[in-house]
PDB file of C-alpha atoms in Angstrom:
ATOM      1  CA  SER A 570      -0.073   0.142  -0.065  1.00  0.00           C
ATOM      2  CA  ALA A 571       1.066   3.681  -0.112  1.00  0.00           C
ATOM      3  CA  VAL A 572       0.538   6.281   2.121  1.00  0.00           C
ATOM      4  CA  ILE A 573      -0.074   9.809   1.012  1.00  0.00           C
ATOM      5  CA  SER A 574      -0.028  13.266   2.443  1.00  0.00           C
ATOM      6  CA  GLN A 575      -1.480  16.413   1.357  1.00  0.00           C
ATOM      7  CA  LYS A 576      -0.966  19.874   2.362  1.00  0.00           C
ATOM      8  CA  PRO A 577      -2.802  22.170   3.231  1.00  0.00           C
ATOM      9  CA  SER A 578      -6.207  20.052   4.604  1.00  0.00           C
ATOM     10  CA  ARG A 579      -8.078  22.961   3.909  1.00  0.00           C
ATOM     11  CA  ASP A 580      -7.962  26.770   2.763  1.00  0.00           C
ATOM     12  CA  ILE A 581     -10.185  29.645   2.141  1.00  0.00           C
ATOM     13  CA  CYS A 582      -8.718  31.910  -0.489  1.00  0.00           C
ATOM     14  CA  GLN A 583      -9.932  35.115  -2.233  1.00  0.00           C
ATOM     15  CA  ARG A 584     -10.621  35.575  -5.839  1.00  0.00           C
ATOM     16  CA  GLY A 585      -7.653  36.172  -7.933  1.00  0.00           C
ATOM     17  CA  THR A 586      -4.942  34.465  -5.561  1.00  0.00           C
ATOM     18  CA  SER A 587      -3.028  31.362  -6.057  1.00  0.00           C
ATOM     19  CA  LEU A 588      -2.844  28.256  -3.968  1.00  0.00           C
ATOM     20  CA  THR A 589      -0.038  25.345  -4.213  1.00  0.00           C
ATOM     21  CA  ILE A 590      -1.121  22.140  -2.755  1.00  0.00           C
ATOM     22  CA  GLN A 591       1.659  19.584  -1.917  1.00  0.00           C
ATOM     23  CA  CYS A 592       1.561  16.083  -2.193  1.00  0.00           C
ATOM     24  CA  GLN A 593       4.021  13.112  -0.538  1.00  0.00           C
ATOM     25  CA  VAL A 594       4.246   9.464  -0.904  1.00  0.00           C
ATOM     26  CA  ASP A 595       6.117   7.191   1.176  1.00  0.00           C
ATOM     27  CA  SER A 596       7.340   5.424  -1.556  1.00  0.00           C
ATOM     28  CA  GLN A 597       8.863   5.937  -4.951  1.00  0.00           C
ATOM     29  CA  VAL A 598       6.080   5.940  -7.866  1.00  0.00           C
ATOM     30  CA  THR A 599       6.328   6.609 -11.544  1.00  0.00           C
ATOM     31  CA  MET A 600       2.883   8.531 -12.066  1.00  0.00           C
ATOM     32  CA  MET A 601       1.147  10.808  -9.708  1.00  0.00           C
ATOM     33  CA  PHE A 602      -2.490  11.827 -10.511  1.00  0.00           C
ATOM     34  CA  TRP A 603      -4.331  15.013  -9.601  1.00  0.00           C
ATOM     35  CA  TYR A 604      -8.021  15.036  -9.243  1.00  0.00           C
ATOM     36  CA  ARG A 605     -10.719  17.560  -8.440  1.00  0.00           C
ATOM     37  CA  GLN A 606     -13.905  16.862  -6.976  1.00  0.00           C
ATOM     38  CA  GLN A 607     -16.705  19.590  -7.197  1.00  0.00           C
ATOM     39  CA  PRO A 608     -19.295  19.993  -4.518  1.00  0.00           C
ATOM     40  CA  GLY A 609     -21.873  17.046  -5.065  1.00  0.00           C
ATOM     41  CA  GLN A 610     -20.003  15.711  -8.158  1.00  0.00           C
ATOM     42  CA  SER A 611     -17.444  12.541  -8.450  1.00  0.00           C
ATOM     43  CA  LEU A 612     -13.851  12.829  -9.241  1.00  0.00           C
ATOM     44  CA  THR A 613     -12.483  14.406 -12.594  1.00  0.00           C
ATOM     45  CA  LEU A 614      -8.902  13.687 -13.795  1.00  0.00           C
ATOM     46  CA  ILE A 615      -6.872  16.864 -13.864  1.00  0.00           C
ATOM     47  CA  ALA A 616      -3.323  15.867 -15.075  1.00  0.00           C
ATOM     48  CA  THR A 617      -1.013  13.122 -14.751  1.00  0.00           C
ATOM     49  CA  ALA A 618       2.421  14.241 -13.322  1.00  0.00           C
ATOM     50  CA  ASN A 619       5.474  12.356 -14.324  1.00  0.00           C
ATOM     51  CA  GLN A 620       8.936  13.047 -12.627  1.00  0.00           C
ATOM     52  CA  GLY A 621      11.638  14.640 -15.181  1.00  0.00           C
ATOM     53  CA  SER A 622       8.735  15.368 -17.955  1.00  0.00           C
ATOM     54  CA  GLU A 623       5.862  17.863 -18.388  1.00  0.00           C
ATOM     55  CA  ALA A 624       2.486  16.926 -16.705  1.00  0.00           C
ATOM     56  CA  THR A 625      -0.155  15.700 -19.066  1.00  0.00           C
ATOM     57  CA  TYR A 626      -3.279  17.254 -18.710  1.00  0.00           C
ATOM     58  CA  GLU A 627      -6.839  16.121 -19.543  1.00  0.00           C
ATOM     59  CA  SER A 628      -9.454  17.889 -21.724  1.00  0.00           C
ATOM     60  CA  GLY A 629     -10.465  20.852 -20.116  1.00  0.00           C
ATOM     61  CA  PHE A 630      -7.792  21.624 -17.966  1.00  0.00           C
ATOM     62  CA  VAL A 631      -4.478  23.734 -18.986  1.00  0.00           C
ATOM     63  CA  ILE A 632      -1.084  24.475 -17.545  1.00  0.00           C
ATOM     64  CA  ASP A 633      -1.619  27.800 -17.115  1.00  0.00           C
ATOM     65  CA  LYS A 634      -4.420  27.377 -14.695  1.00  0.00           C
ATOM     66  CA  PHE A 635      -3.070  24.221 -12.812  1.00  0.00           C
ATOM     67  CA  PRO A 636       0.542  24.287 -13.055  1.00  0.00           C
ATOM     68  CA  ILE A 637       2.120  20.931 -11.683  1.00  0.00           C
ATOM     69  CA  SER A 638       5.413  20.042 -10.434  1.00  0.00           C
ATOM     70  CA  ARG A 639       7.217  16.566 -10.152  1.00  0.00           C
ATOM     71  CA  PRO A 640      10.623  17.436  -8.686  1.00  0.00           C
ATOM     72  CA  ASN A 641      11.246  13.470  -7.567  1.00  0.00           C
ATOM     73  CA  LEU A 642       9.522  10.401  -7.426  1.00  0.00           C
ATOM     74  CA  THR A 643       7.971  11.048  -3.880  1.00  0.00           C
ATOM     75  CA  PHE A 644       6.476  14.644  -4.216  1.00  0.00           C
ATOM     76  CA  SER A 645       4.217  16.775  -6.484  1.00  0.00           C
ATOM     77  CA  THR A 646       2.600  20.110  -6.467  1.00  0.00           C
ATOM     78  CA  LEU A 647      -0.651  21.279  -8.086  1.00  0.00           C
ATOM     79  CA  THR A 648      -0.907  25.128  -8.093  1.00  0.00           C
ATOM     80  CA  VAL A 649      -4.321  26.563  -8.673  1.00  0.00           C
ATOM     81  CA  SER A 650      -4.031  30.005 -10.303  1.00  0.00           C
ATOM     82  CA  ASN A 651      -6.247  33.103 -10.516  1.00  0.00           C
ATOM     83  CA  MET A 652      -8.780  31.429  -8.606  1.00  0.00           C
ATOM     84  CA  SER A 653     -12.561  31.952  -9.021  1.00  0.00           C
ATOM     85  CA  PRO A 654     -15.251  30.601  -6.820  1.00  0.00           C
ATOM     86  CA  GLU A 655     -15.811  28.066  -9.504  1.00  0.00           C
ATOM     87  CA  ASP A 656     -12.557  26.743  -8.467  1.00  0.00           C
ATOM     88  CA  SER A 657     -13.812  25.834  -4.821  1.00  0.00           C
ATOM     89  CA  SER A 658     -13.094  21.850  -4.702  1.00  0.00           C
ATOM     90  CA  ILE A 659     -11.715  19.061  -2.808  1.00  0.00           C
ATOM     91  CA  TYR A 660      -8.246  18.406  -4.550  1.00  0.00           C
ATOM     92  CA  LEU A 661      -7.028  15.132  -4.563  1.00  0.00           C
ATOM     93  CA  CYS A 662      -3.378  13.295  -5.196  1.00  0.00           C
ATOM     94  CA  SER A 663      -3.364   9.620  -5.875  1.00  0.00           C
ATOM     95  CA  VAL A 664      -1.102   6.837  -6.956  1.00  0.00           C
ATOM     96  CA  THR A 665      -1.358   3.511  -8.367  1.00  0.00           C
ATOM     97  CA  GLY A 666       0.086   0.526  -6.332  1.00  0.00           C
ATOM     98  CA  LEU A 667       2.275  -2.096  -7.899  1.00  0.00           C
ATOM     99  CA  PRO A 668       1.417  -4.688 -10.207  1.00  0.00           C
ATOM    100  CA  PRO A 669      -0.384  -7.182 -10.559  1.00  0.00           C
ATOM    101  CA  TYR A 670      -3.003  -5.462  -7.877  1.00  0.00           C
ATOM    102  CA  ASN A 671      -2.728  -1.741  -9.546  1.00  0.00           C
ATOM    103  CA  GLU A 672      -4.859  -0.582  -6.571  1.00  0.00           C
ATOM    104  CA  GLN A 673      -5.505   3.091  -6.707  1.00  0.00           C
ATOM    105  CA  PHE A 674      -4.793   5.145  -3.558  1.00  0.00           C
ATOM    106  CA  PHE A 675      -5.783   8.759  -2.446  1.00  0.00           C
ATOM    107  CA  GLY A 676      -4.439  11.344  -0.135  1.00  0.00           C
ATOM    108  CA  PRO A 677      -6.800  12.833   2.222  1.00  0.00           C
ATOM    109  CA  GLY A 678      -7.532  15.827   0.222  1.00  0.00           C
ATOM    110  CA  THR A 679      -6.931  19.505   0.151  1.00  0.00           C
ATOM    111  CA  ARG A 680     -10.820  21.331   0.466  1.00  0.00           C
ATOM    112  CA  LEU A 681     -10.325  24.873  -1.038  1.00  0.00           C
ATOM    113  CA  THR A 682     -12.737  27.583  -0.624  1.00  0.00           C
ATOM    114  CA  VAL A 683     -12.659  30.731  -3.089  1.00  0.00           C
ATOM    115  CA  LEU A 684     -14.631  33.735  -1.793  1.00  0.00           C
TER     116      LEU A 684
ATOM    117  CA  LYS B 575     -15.851   5.568 -23.105  1.00  0.00           C
ATOM    118  CA  GLN B 576     -16.528   3.724 -20.113  1.00  0.00           C
ATOM    119  CA  GLU B 577     -19.403   4.957 -17.760  1.00  0.00           C
ATOM    120  CA  VAL B 578     -20.323   4.116 -14.391  1.00  0.00           C
ATOM    121  CA  THR B 579     -23.482   4.244 -12.497  1.00  0.00           C
ATOM    122  CA  GLN B 580     -24.475   3.959  -8.910  1.00  0.00           C
ATOM    123  CA  ILE B 581     -27.733   3.022  -7.560  1.00  0.00           C
ATOM    124  CA  PRO B 582     -29.217   4.744  -5.492  1.00  0.00           C
ATOM    125  CA  ALA B 583     -27.774   7.712  -5.014  1.00  0.00           C
ATOM    126  CA  ALA B 584     -28.744   8.010  -1.183  1.00  0.00           C
ATOM    127  CA  LEU B 585     -29.847   5.407   1.202  1.00  0.00           C
ATOM    128  CA  SER B 586     -31.098   5.656   4.553  1.00  0.00           C
ATOM    129  CA  VAL B 587     -31.195   2.745   6.789  1.00  0.00           C
ATOM    130  CA  PRO B 588     -31.975   2.272  10.739  1.00  0.00           C
ATOM    131  CA  GLU B 589     -28.626   0.679  12.841  1.00  0.00           C
ATOM    132  CA  GLY B 590     -28.378  -3.140  12.249  1.00  0.00           C
ATOM    133  CA  GLU B 591     -29.544  -3.655   9.109  1.00  0.00           C
ATOM    134  CA  ASN B 592     -28.098  -5.400   5.805  1.00  0.00           C
ATOM    135  CA  LEU B 593     -27.764  -3.381   2.890  1.00  0.00           C
ATOM    136  CA  VAL B 594     -26.517  -3.845  -0.787  1.00  0.00           C
ATOM    137  CA  LEU B 595     -25.012  -0.949  -3.037  1.00  0.00           C
ATOM    138  CA  ASN B 596     -25.016  -1.564  -6.672  1.00  0.00           C
ATOM    139  CA  CYS B 597     -22.705  -0.291  -9.347  1.00  0.00           C
ATOM    140  CA  SER B 598     -22.829  -0.804 -12.867  1.00  0.00           C
ATOM    141  CA  PHE B 599     -20.445  -0.170 -15.840  1.00  0.00           C
ATOM    142  CA  THR B 600     -20.842  -0.253 -19.635  1.00  0.00           C
ATOM    143  CA  ASP B 601     -17.596  -1.988 -20.808  1.00  0.00           C
ATOM    144  CA  SER B 602     -16.699  -5.119 -19.641  1.00  0.00           C
ATOM    145  CA  ALA B 603     -13.165  -4.999 -20.686  1.00  0.00           C
ATOM    146  CA  ILE B 604     -12.058  -3.889 -17.115  1.00  0.00           C
ATOM    147  CA  TYR B 605      -8.606  -4.512 -15.072  1.00  0.00           C
ATOM    148  CA  ASN B 606     -10.102  -4.202 -11.851  1.00  0.00           C
ATOM    149  CA  LEU B 607     -12.691  -2.603  -9.924  1.00  0.00           C
ATOM    150  CA  GLN B 608     -12.292  -0.827  -6.417  1.00  0.00           C
ATOM    151  CA  TRP B 609     -14.990   0.374  -3.540  1.00  0.00           C
ATOM    152  CA  PHE B 610     -14.039   3.595  -2.034  1.00  0.00           C
ATOM    153  CA  ARG B 611     -15.635   5.159   1.043  1.00  0.00           C
ATOM    154  CA  GLN B 612     -15.323   9.006   1.390  1.00  0.00           C
ATOM    155  CA  ASP B 613     -16.679  10.856   4.509  1.00  0.00           C
ATOM    156  CA  PRO B 614     -17.630  14.770   3.761  1.00  0.00           C
ATOM    157  CA  GLY B 615     -15.062  16.713   2.804  1.00  0.00           C
ATOM    158  CA  LYS B 616     -12.381  14.144   2.934  1.00  0.00           C
ATOM    159  CA  GLY B 617     -10.237  11.909   0.645  1.00  0.00           C
ATOM    160  CA  LEU B 618     -11.239   8.224  -0.420  1.00  0.00           C
ATOM    161  CA  THR B 619     -10.370   5.317   1.544  1.00  0.00           C
ATOM    162  CA  SER B 620     -10.291   1.971  -0.438  1.00  0.00           C
ATOM    163  CA  LEU B 621     -12.212  -0.718   1.122  1.00  0.00           C
ATOM    164  CA  LEU B 622     -12.041  -3.456  -1.406  1.00  0.00           C
ATOM    165  CA  LEU B 623     -10.569  -3.998  -4.394  1.00  0.00           C
ATOM    166  CA  ILE B 624     -11.433  -6.765  -6.881  1.00  0.00           C
ATOM    167  CA  GLN B 625      -9.527  -8.095 -10.021  1.00  0.00           C
ATOM    168  CA  SER B 626     -11.178  -8.597 -13.222  1.00  0.00           C
ATOM    169  CA  SER B 627     -10.647 -12.507 -12.690  1.00  0.00           C
ATOM    170  CA  GLN B 628     -12.022 -12.677  -9.062  1.00  0.00           C
ATOM    171  CA  ARG B 629     -15.993 -12.704  -8.335  1.00  0.00           C
ATOM    172  CA  GLU B 630     -15.806 -11.528  -4.776  1.00  0.00           C
ATOM    173  CA  GLN B 631     -13.651 -10.330  -2.091  1.00  0.00           C
ATOM    174  CA  THR B 632     -14.521  -9.894   1.341  1.00  0.00           C
ATOM    175  CA  SER B 633     -13.209  -7.754   4.348  1.00  0.00           C
ATOM    176  CA  GLY B 634     -14.950  -8.001   7.681  1.00  0.00           C
ATOM    177  CA  ARG B 635     -18.593  -6.576   7.657  1.00  0.00           C
ATOM    178  CA  LEU B 636     -17.866  -5.848   3.632  1.00  0.00           C
ATOM    179  CA  ASN B 637     -18.512  -8.206   0.716  1.00  0.00           C
ATOM    180  CA  ALA B 638     -17.857  -7.140  -2.989  1.00  0.00           C
ATOM    181  CA  SER B 639     -19.052  -9.091  -6.058  1.00  0.00           C
ATOM    182  CA  LEU B 640     -18.093  -8.710  -9.324  1.00  0.00           C
ATOM    183  CA  ASP B 641     -19.752 -10.020 -12.665  1.00  0.00           C
ATOM    184  CA  LYS B 642     -17.972  -8.558 -15.348  1.00  0.00           C
ATOM    185  CA  SER B 643     -20.066  -9.943 -17.891  1.00  0.00           C
ATOM    186  CA  SER B 644     -22.982  -8.313 -16.864  1.00  0.00           C
ATOM    187  CA  GLY B 645     -21.096  -5.356 -16.053  1.00  0.00           C
ATOM    188  CA  ARG B 646     -22.252  -5.325 -12.252  1.00  0.00           C
ATOM    189  CA  SER B 647     -20.995  -4.935  -8.816  1.00  0.00           C
ATOM    190  CA  THR B 648     -22.399  -4.968  -5.445  1.00  0.00           C
ATOM    191  CA  LEU B 649     -21.107  -4.194  -1.937  1.00  0.00           C
ATOM    192  CA  TYR B 650     -23.145  -5.717   0.891  1.00  0.00           C
ATOM    193  CA  ILE B 651     -22.437  -4.171   4.309  1.00  0.00           C
ATOM    194  CA  ALA B 652     -23.552  -6.412   7.100  1.00  0.00           C
ATOM    195  CA  ALA B 653     -25.148  -5.141  10.135  1.00  0.00           C
ATOM    196  CA  SER B 654     -24.644  -1.845   9.590  1.00  0.00           C
ATOM    197  CA  GLN B 655     -23.273   1.041  12.282  1.00  0.00           C
ATOM    198  CA  PRO B 656     -23.523   4.763  12.545  1.00  0.00           C
ATOM    199  CA  GLY B 657     -20.177   4.950  11.653  1.00  0.00           C
ATOM    200  CA  ASP B 658     -20.563   3.452   8.251  1.00  0.00           C
ATOM    201  CA  SER B 659     -22.332   6.482   7.190  1.00  0.00           C
ATOM    202  CA  ALA B 660     -20.243   8.244   4.106  1.00  0.00           C
ATOM    203  CA  THR B 661     -20.430   8.385   0.767  1.00  0.00           C
ATOM    204  CA  TYR B 662     -19.637   5.001  -1.011  1.00  0.00           C
ATOM    205  CA  LEU B 663     -17.454   5.145  -4.461  1.00  0.00           C
ATOM    206  CA  CYS B 664     -17.255   2.663  -7.311  1.00  0.00           C
ATOM    207  CA  ALA B 665     -14.073   3.104  -9.697  1.00  0.00           C
ATOM    208  CA  VAL B 666     -13.504   0.899 -12.697  1.00  0.00           C
ATOM    209  CA  LYS B 667      -9.900   0.442 -14.006  1.00  0.00           C
ATOM    210  CA  GLY B 668      -9.812  -0.114 -17.663  1.00  0.00           C
ATOM    211  CA  ASP B 669      -7.411  -2.669 -18.949  1.00  0.00           C
ATOM    212  CA  GLN B 670      -5.650  -0.571 -21.500  1.00  0.00           C
ATOM    213  CA  THR B 671      -2.755   1.393 -20.779  1.00  0.00           C
ATOM    214  CA  GLY B 672      -2.717   4.710 -20.350  1.00  0.00           C
ATOM    215  CA  ALA B 673      -3.215   7.104 -17.400  1.00  0.00           C
ATOM    216  CA  ASN B 674      -6.651   8.387 -17.588  1.00  0.00           C
ATOM    217  CA  ASN B 675      -8.387   4.663 -17.298  1.00  0.00           C
ATOM    218  CA  LEU B 676      -9.924   5.022 -13.842  1.00  0.00           C
ATOM    219  CA  PHE B 677     -13.472   5.736 -14.342  1.00  0.00           C
ATOM    220  CA  PHE B 678     -15.641   6.734 -11.063  1.00  0.00           C
ATOM    221  CA  GLY B 679     -19.556   6.603 -10.365  1.00  0.00           C
ATOM    222  CA  THR B 680     -21.265   9.578  -8.724  1.00  0.00           C
ATOM    223  CA  GLY B 681     -21.465   7.822  -5.451  1.00  0.00           C
ATOM    224  CA  THR B 682     -24.114   6.234  -2.735  1.00  0.00           C
ATOM    225  CA  ARG B 683     -24.746   8.684   0.040  1.00  0.00           C
ATOM    226  CA  LEU B 684     -25.791   6.157   3.061  1.00  0.00           C
ATOM    227  CA  THR B 685     -26.605   7.520   6.438  1.00  0.00           C
ATOM    228  CA  VAL B 686     -27.569   4.565   9.239  1.00  0.00           C
ATOM    229  CA  ILE B 687     -29.388   6.264  11.751  1.00  0.00           C
ATOM    230  CA  PRO B 688     -28.902   4.802  15.328  1.00  0.00           C
TER     231      PRO B 688
END
């Protein structure tokens, strides 16, 4: 299994500002995933962060709005830039466990409220 | 594209009752299926993982079944407790390579009444 921690656990931010969310995993992983969960909705994949290369963004998400860093195999950050109230969501970091199970593990989430 | 549906969207039961949550998916070409629990405002906790070759998995009072050919999974909770109150999410992992191959249902919000 993988143990994932995220910082901050929650934050309240003003419109137009940016917030950087940190994700730390207790083991080395190739890919780290960032998800968004808007109120009352299920999870949507924002991007996949690979160490040593640019993140891969899903349709509807762009690097200027959600820049991602992946400096090593256990750490990643997601920045939510120029925030608006529509960015109020839970942001979750996730990794996939080892084959053959490929179990998915999630961090505790960052609950963001934008005023 | 894989679509995952969970029924019911919400369920309220008295403490001690046994209950079943349902998950259906449209593409049977899956690698595995996972059931998660999510408390309000929190992350996801993995409950059970079923590989595509398996029919069921058990953990304590929880039992998950998988019928891949019919595109269905159930999560059975025995002797429900107030602490079981949470949203339960079903997620299907496709067997194709690539990062975006995990598909979530919209969840069932369970309330167990003391």
